[in-house]
Coordinates of C-alpha atoms in Angstrom, one line a residue:
M1024 CA 65.2 33.2 107.2
D1025 CA 67.5 30.8 108.9
V1026 CA 70.2 32.9 110.5
T1027 CA 72.5 29.9 110.7
S1028 CA 72.6 29.9 106.8
A1029 CA 74.0 33.5 106.6
P1030 CA 75.3 35.3 104.6
H1031 CA 72.2 35.2 102.5
Q1032 CA 72.3 35.7 98.7
I1033 CA 69.6 38.3 98.3
P1034 CA 69.0 39.4 94.8
P1035 CA 69.9 43.0 94.1
E1036 CA 66.5 43.5 92.4
M1037 CA 64.7 43.2 95.8
A1038 CA 66.6 45.9 97.3
L1039 CA 66.2 48.2 94.3
Y1040 CA 62.4 47.5 94.3
A1041 CA 62.3 48.2 98.1
E1042 CA 64.2 51.5 97.9
R1043 CA 62.4 52.8 94.7
H1044 CA 59.0 52.3 96.1
R1045 CA 59.9 53.0 99.8
I1046 CA 58.4 49.8 101.0
F1047 CA 60.0 50.1 104.5
E1048 CA 58.5 53.6 105.0
L1049 CA 55.1 52.5 103.5
M1050 CA 54.9 49.6 106.0
Q1051 CA 55.9 51.9 108.8
A1052 CA 53.2 54.4 107.9
L1053 CA 50.5 51.6 107.7
M1054 CA 51.6 50.2 111.1
E1055 CA 51.5 53.8 112.7
A1056 CA 47.9 54.4 111.3
L1057 CA 46.8 51.0 112.6
L1058 CA 48.0 51.7 116.1
I1059 CA 46.6 55.2 116.2
Y1060 CA 43.1 54.7 114.8
R1061 CA 42.7 51.0 116.0
P1062 CA 40.0 50.2 113.4
Q1063 CA 37.6 47.3 113.8
D1064 CA 38.4 45.9 110.3
P1065 CA 42.3 46.5 109.8
V1066 CA 42.1 45.2 106.1
D1067 CA 39.5 47.5 104.9
F1068 CA 41.1 50.4 106.8
L1069 CA 44.5 49.8 105.2
I1070 CA 42.9 49.5 101.8
G1071 CA 41.3 52.9 102.3
H1072 CA 44.5 54.3 103.7
L1073 CA 46.4 53.2 100.6
Q1074 CA 43.8 54.6 98.3
K1075 CA 44.2 58.0 99.8
D1076 CA 47.8 58.1 99.0
S1077 CA 48.3 61.0 101.3
D1078 CA 51.6 59.9 103.1
E1079 CA 53.7 62.4 101.1
V1080 CA 51.4 65.5 101.3
P1081 CA 52.5 68.3 103.7
R1082 CA 51.2 68.3 107.3
V1083 CA 52.6 71.1 109.1
F1084 CA 52.2 73.0 112.4
M1085 CA 53.4 76.6 112.3
L1086 CA 54.0 77.8 115.9
G1087 CA 55.6 80.8 117.5
P1088 CA 54.9 83.9 119.6
P1089 CA 52.6 86.8 118.4
A1090 CA 53.9 88.8 115.4
S1091 CA 56.6 86.3 114.6
G1092 CA 55.3 85.9 111.1
K1093 CA 53.3 82.6 111.4
T1094 CA 50.4 83.7 109.2
T1095 CA 52.6 85.2 106.4
I1096 CA 54.9 82.1 106.2
S1097 CA 52.0 79.7 106.4
R1098 CA 50.1 81.3 103.6
W1099 CA 53.3 81.4 101.5
L1100 CA 53.8 77.7 102.1
C1101 CA 50.2 76.8 101.2
K1102 CA 50.5 78.8 97.9
H1103 CA 53.8 77.1 97.0
L1104 CA 52.8 73.6 98.0
S1105 CA 49.2 73.9 97.0
A1106 CA 48.2 72.9 100.4
T1107 CA 45.1 74.0 102.6
Y1108 CA 45.5 76.9 105.0
L1109 CA 44.0 76.4 108.4
C1110 CA 43.9 78.7 111.5
P1111 CA 41.8 78.7 114.7
Q1112 CA 39.8 81.6 113.5
D1113 CA 38.6 79.9 110.4
L1114 CA 37.7 76.8 112.5
M1115 CA 35.6 78.8 114.9
H1116 CA 33.5 80.3 112.0
D1117 CA 33.3 77.2 109.8
R1118 CA 29.5 76.5 109.7
K1119 CA 30.0 73.2 107.9
L1120 CA 31.6 71.6 110.9
K1121 CA 29.3 69.5 113.3
K1122 CA 30.6 71.3 116.4
S1123 CA 29.9 74.7 115.0
R1124 CA 26.8 75.1 117.1
E1125 CA 28.8 74.5 120.3
V1126 CA 31.3 77.0 119.2
L1127 CA 28.7 79.7 118.5
A1128 CA 27.2 79.1 122.0
C1129 CA 30.6 79.5 123.6
L1130 CA 31.2 82.7 121.7
A1131 CA 27.8 84.1 122.5
Q1132 CA 28.5 83.5 126.2
Q1133 CA 32.0 84.8 125.7
E1134 CA 33.4 81.6 127.1
P1135 CA 36.7 80.1 125.9
L1136 CA 36.6 76.9 123.7
S1137 CA 37.7 73.7 125.6
D1138 CA 40.7 71.9 124.3
E1139 CA 38.4 68.9 123.5
L1140 CA 36.2 71.2 121.3
W1141 CA 39.3 72.5 119.6
A1142 CA 40.5 68.9 118.9
S1143 CA 37.1 67.8 117.6
L1144 CA 36.9 70.8 115.2
L1145 CA 40.4 70.2 113.9
E1146 CA 39.9 66.5 113.6
E1147 CA 36.8 67.0 111.5
R1148 CA 38.4 69.7 109.3
L1149 CA 41.4 67.5 108.6
S1150 CA 39.2 64.7 107.5
A1151 CA 37.9 66.8 104.6
D1152 CA 39.0 65.9 101.0
D1153 CA 41.2 69.0 100.5
C1154 CA 43.2 68.4 103.6
V1155 CA 43.5 64.6 102.8
D1156 CA 44.5 65.1 99.2
M1157 CA 46.6 68.3 99.2
G1158 CA 47.8 68.5 102.8
W1159 CA 47.5 71.4 105.2
V1160 CA 49.4 73.9 107.2
L1161 CA 47.9 74.8 110.7
D1162 CA 48.7 78.3 111.8
G1163 CA 49.1 79.1 115.5
F1164 CA 47.8 75.8 117.0
P1165 CA 48.4 74.1 119.4
E1166 CA 49.3 76.7 121.9
T1167 CA 50.1 74.4 124.9
R1168 CA 51.5 71.1 125.6
D1169 CA 48.2 69.7 126.8
Q1170 CA 46.7 70.6 123.5
A1171 CA 49.6 69.0 121.7
L1172 CA 49.2 65.7 123.5
L1173 CA 45.5 65.8 123.0
L1174 CA 45.9 66.0 119.3
Q1175 CA 48.4 63.2 119.3
G1176 CA 46.0 61.0 121.1
R1177 CA 43.5 61.6 118.3
G1178 CA 46.0 60.7 115.7
I1179 CA 46.6 64.3 114.5
A1180 CA 50.3 64.2 114.1
P1181 CA 52.2 66.7 111.9
R1182 CA 55.2 65.6 109.7
H1183 CA 56.9 69.0 110.3
V1184 CA 56.6 71.5 113.1
I1185 CA 58.1 74.9 112.6
M1186 CA 58.8 77.1 115.7
L1187 CA 59.4 80.7 114.9
Y1188 CA 61.2 82.9 117.4
A1189 CA 62.5 86.5 117.7
P1190 CA 63.5 89.0 120.4
D1191 CA 60.4 90.4 122.4
T1192 CA 61.4 94.0 121.3
V1193 CA 61.1 93.1 117.7
L1194 CA 57.9 91.3 118.2
V1195 CA 56.2 94.2 120.1
E1196 CA 57.2 96.6 117.4
R1197 CA 55.9 94.3 114.7
N1198 CA 52.6 93.7 116.5
L1199 CA 51.9 97.4 117.1
G1200 CA 52.0 98.0 113.4
K1201 CA 49.7 95.3 112.3
L1202 CA 46.7 95.9 110.1
L1203 CA 44.1 93.5 108.8
D1204 CA 42.1 93.3 105.6
P1205 CA 38.6 92.2 106.9
F1206 CA 37.7 90.8 103.4
T1207 CA 40.7 88.5 102.8
H1208 CA 42.0 88.3 106.3
E1209 CA 45.4 89.1 105.0
V1210 CA 47.8 90.7 107.6
Y1211 CA 49.8 93.9 106.6
H1212 CA 52.1 96.1 108.4
A1213 CA 52.2 99.8 108.4
T1214 CA 56.0 99.9 108.0
F1215 CA 57.2 96.6 106.6
D1216 CA 54.4 95.4 104.4
W1217 CA 52.1 98.2 103.1
P1218 CA 49.6 97.1 100.4
I1219 CA 49.9 98.6 96.9
D1220 CA 46.2 98.5 96.2
F1221 CA 44.5 101.8 97.2
M1222 CA 41.2 100.0 97.9
V1223 CA 42.8 97.6 100.3
Q1224 CA 44.5 100.4 102.0
R1225 CA 41.2 102.2 102.7
R1226 CA 39.6 99.0 104.3
L1227 CA 42.5 98.0 106.6
V1228 CA 41.6 97.9 110.3
A1229 CA 43.7 97.4 113.5
P1230 CA 43.2 93.8 114.8
E1231 CA 42.1 93.3 118.3
G1232 CA 44.6 92.7 121.2
I1233 CA 47.6 94.5 119.6
S1234 CA 48.3 97.1 122.2
E1235 CA 51.5 97.0 124.0
P1236 CA 50.2 95.6 127.3
A1237 CA 48.2 93.0 125.5
T1238 CA 51.2 92.0 123.3
A1239 CA 53.4 91.7 126.4
S1240 CA 50.9 89.5 128.1
R1241 CA 50.5 87.2 125.1
L1242 CA 54.4 87.0 124.8
L1243 CA 54.7 86.0 128.5
E1244 CA 52.1 83.3 128.0
S1245 CA 53.8 82.1 124.8
H1246 CA 57.2 81.9 126.5
R1247 CA 55.6 79.8 129.3
H1248 CA 54.2 77.2 127.1
L1249 CA 57.1 77.1 124.7
P1250 CA 59.2 74.4 126.6
G1251 CA 56.3 72.0 126.7
L1252 CA 55.6 72.4 123.0
L1253 CA 59.2 71.7 122.2
Q1254 CA 59.2 68.6 124.4
A1255 CA 56.0 67.4 122.6
Y1256 CA 57.5 67.7 119.2
A1257 CA 61.1 67.1 120.0
K1258 CA 61.9 64.9 117.0
S1259 CA 59.9 66.8 114.3
H1260 CA 60.5 70.5 114.9
K1261 CA 62.8 73.1 113.5
A1262 CA 63.4 76.5 115.1
I1263 CA 63.7 79.3 112.7
D1264 CA 64.8 82.9 113.6
A1265 CA 62.2 85.2 112.4
D1266 CA 64.2 88.3 112.9
Q1267 CA 65.3 88.4 109.3
P1268 CA 63.6 89.1 105.9
C1269 CA 60.5 87.1 105.3
V1270 CA 62.0 85.6 102.1
D1271 CA 64.8 84.2 104.1
V1272 CA 62.5 82.8 106.7
F1273 CA 60.3 81.2 104.1
A1274 CA 63.2 79.6 102.2
Q1275 CA 64.3 77.9 105.5
A1276 CA 60.7 76.8 106.2
L1277 CA 60.2 75.5 102.7
S1278 CA 63.5 73.6 102.8
F1279 CA 62.4 72.0 106.0
V1280 CA 59.0 71.1 104.9
Q1281 CA 60.1 69.5 101.7
S1282 CA 62.7 67.4 103.6
R1283 CA 61.8 63.9 104.5
P1284 CA 62.4 62.6 108.0
P1285 CA 65.3 60.4 108.6
S1286 CA 64.5 56.8 107.4
K1287 CA 65.2 53.9 109.7
A1288 CA 65.0 51.5 106.6
P1289 CA 68.1 49.3 106.0
F1290 CA 70.4 51.3 103.5
L1291 CA 73.1 49.7 101.5
P1292 CA 75.1 52.5 99.7
R1293 CA 75.6 51.9 96.0
V1294 CA 77.4 55.0 94.8
I1295 CA 78.7 56.2 91.4
L1296 CA 81.1 59.0 91.2
L1297 CA 81.3 60.7 87.8
G1298 CA 83.4 63.7 86.8
P1299 CA 86.2 65.0 84.4
P1300 CA 89.8 64.1 84.8
G1301 CA 91.4 65.6 88.0
S1302 CA 87.9 66.0 89.8
G1303 CA 89.1 63.7 92.6
K1304 CA 86.8 60.7 92.0
R1305 CA 89.4 58.2 93.3
L1306 CA 90.2 60.2 96.4
Q1307 CA 86.5 60.6 97.4
A1308 CA 86.0 56.8 96.8
A1309 CA 88.8 56.1 99.1
L1310 CA 87.4 58.4 101.8
L1311 CA 83.9 56.8 101.5
A1312 CA 85.5 53.2 101.6
Q1313 CA 87.7 54.2 104.7
K1314 CA 84.7 55.7 106.7
Y1315 CA 81.9 53.5 105.7
G1316 CA 83.5 50.2 104.8
L1317 CA 82.3 50.4 101.1
V1318 CA 84.1 48.5 98.4
S1319 CA 85.9 51.0 96.2
L1320 CA 85.8 49.9 92.6
C1321 CA 87.7 51.4 89.6
L1322 CA 86.9 50.1 86.2
G1323 CA 90.4 50.3 84.9
D1324 CA 91.8 48.6 88.0
L1325 CA 89.2 45.7 87.5
L1326 CA 90.2 45.2 83.9
R1327 CA 93.9 45.3 84.7
E1328 CA 93.4 42.7 87.4
Q1329 CA 91.8 40.4 84.9
V1330 CA 94.7 40.8 82.5
A1331 CA 97.3 40.4 85.2
G1332 CA 95.5 37.3 86.5
R1333 CA 95.4 35.8 82.9
T1334 CA 91.8 34.8 83.4
P1335 CA 89.7 33.9 80.4
V1336 CA 88.1 37.4 80.4
G1337 CA 91.6 38.8 80.8
E1338 CA 92.7 37.2 77.6
L1339 CA 89.8 38.9 75.9
I1340 CA 90.8 42.3 77.3
A1341 CA 94.5 42.0 76.6
P1342 CA 94.2 42.7 72.7
F1343 CA 92.3 46.0 73.5
F1344 CA 95.1 47.1 75.9
E1345 CA 97.8 46.4 73.3
S1346 CA 96.0 48.2 70.5
G1347 CA 94.9 51.1 72.6
Y1348 CA 91.3 50.8 71.8
P1349 CA 88.5 51.0 74.4
V1350 CA 87.4 47.6 75.7
S1351 CA 84.0 46.5 74.4
D1352 CA 80.9 47.2 76.6
S1353 CA 79.9 43.6 76.6
I1354 CA 83.3 42.6 78.2
I1355 CA 83.2 45.4 80.7
L1356 CA 79.7 44.5 81.7
R1357 CA 80.7 40.9 82.3
V1358 CA 83.6 42.0 84.5
L1359 CA 81.5 44.6 86.4
K1360 CA 78.6 42.2 87.0
D1361 CA 80.9 39.5 88.4
R1362 CA 82.6 42.0 90.8
L1363 CA 79.3 43.6 92.0
G1364 CA 77.8 40.2 92.6
R1365 CA 80.5 39.2 95.1
Q1366 CA 79.6 38.9 98.8
D1367 CA 81.6 42.0 99.9
C1368 CA 79.7 44.3 97.5
L1369 CA 76.3 42.7 98.5
S1370 CA 76.9 43.0 102.1
R1371 CA 78.9 46.3 102.5
G1372 CA 77.8 48.3 99.5
W1373 CA 80.1 49.8 96.9
V1374 CA 81.4 52.9 95.3
L1375 CA 82.2 52.9 91.6
H1376 CA 84.1 55.7 89.9
G1377 CA 84.8 56.4 86.3
Y1378 CA 81.9 54.3 85.0
P1379 CA 79.6 54.6 83.1
R1380 CA 81.1 57.0 80.6
D1381 CA 78.0 57.3 78.3
I1382 CA 74.4 56.7 78.5
D1383 CA 74.7 53.5 76.6
Q1384 CA 76.9 52.1 79.3
A1385 CA 74.5 53.4 82.0
A1386 CA 71.6 51.6 80.3
L1387 CA 73.5 48.3 80.1
M1388 CA 74.5 48.5 83.7
K1389 CA 70.8 49.1 84.7
H1390 CA 69.7 46.0 82.9
T1391 CA 72.1 44.0 85.1
G1392 CA 70.1 44.8 88.1
F1393 CA 73.0 46.7 89.8
E1394 CA 71.6 50.2 89.9
P1395 CA 73.1 53.0 92.1
N1396 CA 71.1 54.6 94.8
R1397 CA 73.4 57.8 94.7
V1398 CA 75.0 59.3 91.7
F1399 CA 77.4 62.3 92.2
F1400 CA 78.4 64.6 89.3
L1401 CA 81.8 66.3 90.2
S1402 CA 82.2 69.5 88.2
L1403 CA 85.7 70.9 87.5
P1404 CA 86.8 73.6 85.0
T1405 CA 89.3 72.2 82.5
E1406 CA 91.9 74.7 83.4
V1407 CA 91.9 73.5 86.9
A1408 CA 92.1 69.9 85.8
L1409 CA 95.1 70.8 83.7
Q1410 CA 96.8 72.4 86.7
R1411 CA 96.2 69.4 88.9
L1412 CA 97.2 66.6 86.5
C1413 CA 99.8 68.1 84.1
Q1414 CA 102.3 69.1 86.8
W1415 CA 102.7 65.7 88.4
A1416 CA 106.1 63.9 87.9
T1417 CA 107.6 60.7 89.4
D1418 CA 111.0 60.2 91.0
P1419 CA 112.4 57.1 89.1
V1420 CA 114.7 56.3 92.0
S1421 CA 112.3 56.5 95.0
G1422 CA 109.0 56.2 93.1
E1423 CA 107.6 59.2 95.0
R1424 CA 105.3 61.5 93.0
H1425 CA 105.8 65.3 93.2
H1426 CA 103.7 68.3 92.0
S1427 CA 105.5 71.4 90.9
L1428 CA 102.8 73.6 92.9
F1429 CA 101.4 71.4 95.7
K1430 CA 104.2 69.0 96.4
P1431 CA 107.5 70.2 94.9
P1432 CA 110.7 68.2 95.8
A1433 CA 113.0 69.8 98.3
D1434 CA 116.2 68.4 96.7
P1435 CA 117.1 70.0 93.4
E1436 CA 118.8 66.7 92.3
V1437 CA 115.4 65.0 92.6
N1438 CA 113.9 67.8 90.6
Q1439 CA 116.2 67.2 87.8
R1440 CA 115.5 63.5 87.5
L1441 CA 111.7 63.7 87.6
R1442 CA 109.7 62.0 84.8
R1443 CA 106.3 62.9 83.6
N1444 CA 103.7 60.3 82.6
P1445 CA 102.7 60.7 78.8
K1446 CA 99.1 60.3 80.0
D1447 CA 99.3 63.6 81.9
R1448 CA 100.1 65.6 78.8
P1449 CA 97.8 68.7 78.4
E1450 CA 96.4 67.7 75.1
R1451 CA 95.5 64.1 76.3
V1452 CA 93.8 65.6 79.4
E1453 CA 91.9 68.1 77.3
V1454 CA 90.6 65.4 75.0
K1455 CA 89.3 63.3 78.0
A1456 CA 87.7 66.4 79.5
D1457 CA 86.0 67.4 76.3
L1458 CA 84.8 63.8 75.9
Y1459 CA 83.3 63.7 79.4
H1460 CA 81.5 67.1 78.9
Q1461 CA 80.0 65.8 75.6
Q1462 CA 78.4 62.8 77.4
V1463 CA 77.6 64.3 80.9
R1464 CA 74.4 66.1 79.9
E1465 CA 72.7 62.7 78.8
L1466 CA 74.0 61.1 81.9
E1467 CA 72.5 63.8 84.0
E1468 CA 69.1 63.2 82.4
F1469 CA 69.5 59.5 82.8
Y1470 CA 70.3 59.7 86.5
E1471 CA 67.6 62.3 87.3
D1472 CA 68.3 62.1 91.0
G1473 CA 72.0 62.7 90.4
I1474 CA 73.6 65.2 92.8
P1475 CA 75.9 68.0 91.6
V1476 CA 79.1 68.6 93.5
N1477 CA 81.6 71.4 93.0
A1478 CA 85.1 69.6 92.8
D1479 CA 87.0 72.9 92.8
Q1480 CA 87.4 73.1 96.5
D1481 CA 89.1 71.4 99.4
P1482 CA 88.8 67.5 99.2
Y1483 CA 87.4 67.2 102.7
T1484 CA 84.7 69.9 102.0
I1485 CA 83.7 67.8 98.9
F1486 CA 83.6 64.8 101.0
E1487 CA 81.3 66.4 103.6
H1488 CA 79.0 67.3 100.8
I1489 CA 78.9 63.8 99.4
E1490 CA 78.6 62.3 102.9
S1491 CA 75.6 64.6 103.9
S1492 CA 73.8 63.5 100.7
L1493 CA 74.6 59.9 101.2
V1494 CA 73.3 59.6 104.8
K1495 CA 70.2 61.6 104.3
S1496 CA 67.1 60.7 102.4
L1497 CA 66.7 62.1 99.0
P1498 CA 64.2 65.0 98.9
A1499 CA 60.6 64.3 97.9
R1500 CA 60.0 64.8 94.2
G1501 CA 57.4 67.4 93.1
P1502 CA 54.2 66.2 91.4

């Protein structure tokens, strides 16, 4: 594009398509794969990479000191995500791998496996169909920074790295109570995780290297290599305290694994705020506009501007205002499409509140090409809405608004002359709230990525919730 002709009128359909299909992330993944593998035929390689469709499958390294719960959390993640479980012990005894003879020779001579051999085993195992199609969780490897750098050089890069940690006293106590099922390789604990099955209880054995001196030596080695591992995975790791119930550790690990890394794609916010009367839509829209420069749009204000300006569309709207009937959807859509198509909305983004009110209006808005990329549903009990709205009154002299609970007038004389807006009567607020609750279920189904927000709290707490969902990528959908 010629930069001298800016600003460019880019059709909104282009941005919608790019965001919906994650074109930027797709191109980024393809370029990364090209630079890592450096194939002789880039076109055929890219075609094969796209056919695998494996960019969204889990690729997880589970790291941490001995007895931190790596195996338990890894297996739980694999069961929940339908991913492949991998660990160094399985790689050593996998006879299907080409390097298995070298591994057996090293084991026979009681020699440690070289880092190159480990990397070759893992590289071959990760190329198998189950790992490519379903993803994988690698338990306990790499153990050193050199191993991590070697894996990176071979293109083995996890999407998420989980670092478990706990006090040494806790880890030693855990390790001393470990028991292993030699048939299933499940790890149990004599105190914290005793198996229910009597047959499993009978065949449990103590794993090798769990004595207190051996555990202390392994912990010392783990602490020595931890800073290097953190440096190797500085931008993709999450540290989780393992000194808490396993279910809590698993919940944090699962939340992290299911999150997407921050996207570097250009993002233009197009936000819709929906909620019953009194839920604070206008205030949240103003806060978003103030902090991020979005264009704040209220449908009622747009319609009133057309009437006040005596535009041709305003002349069509005026009879509806005079009669009290809702403005027809076709006129609303005409006004909305014109406003959203202006340069400020196209270049800065927008936040629209109070529209659409039902699924028909949402479908009509979608057909215009102006689709939101974030929809927030603000929930508020009707009794709280009545408390917020029905106790406002205006001073006819100063024009200042007062609330009998939150902002009462200090002067009794001012209190005497306050006037309430008929629109804030309890019966009218209840009707609007009931109408919203009748329509919101269908709107939630229409906007399946909609984000629920509890509006019965401090406005700035609500804004922080909305802001966090605005600046972060939406979580990946399940299959």
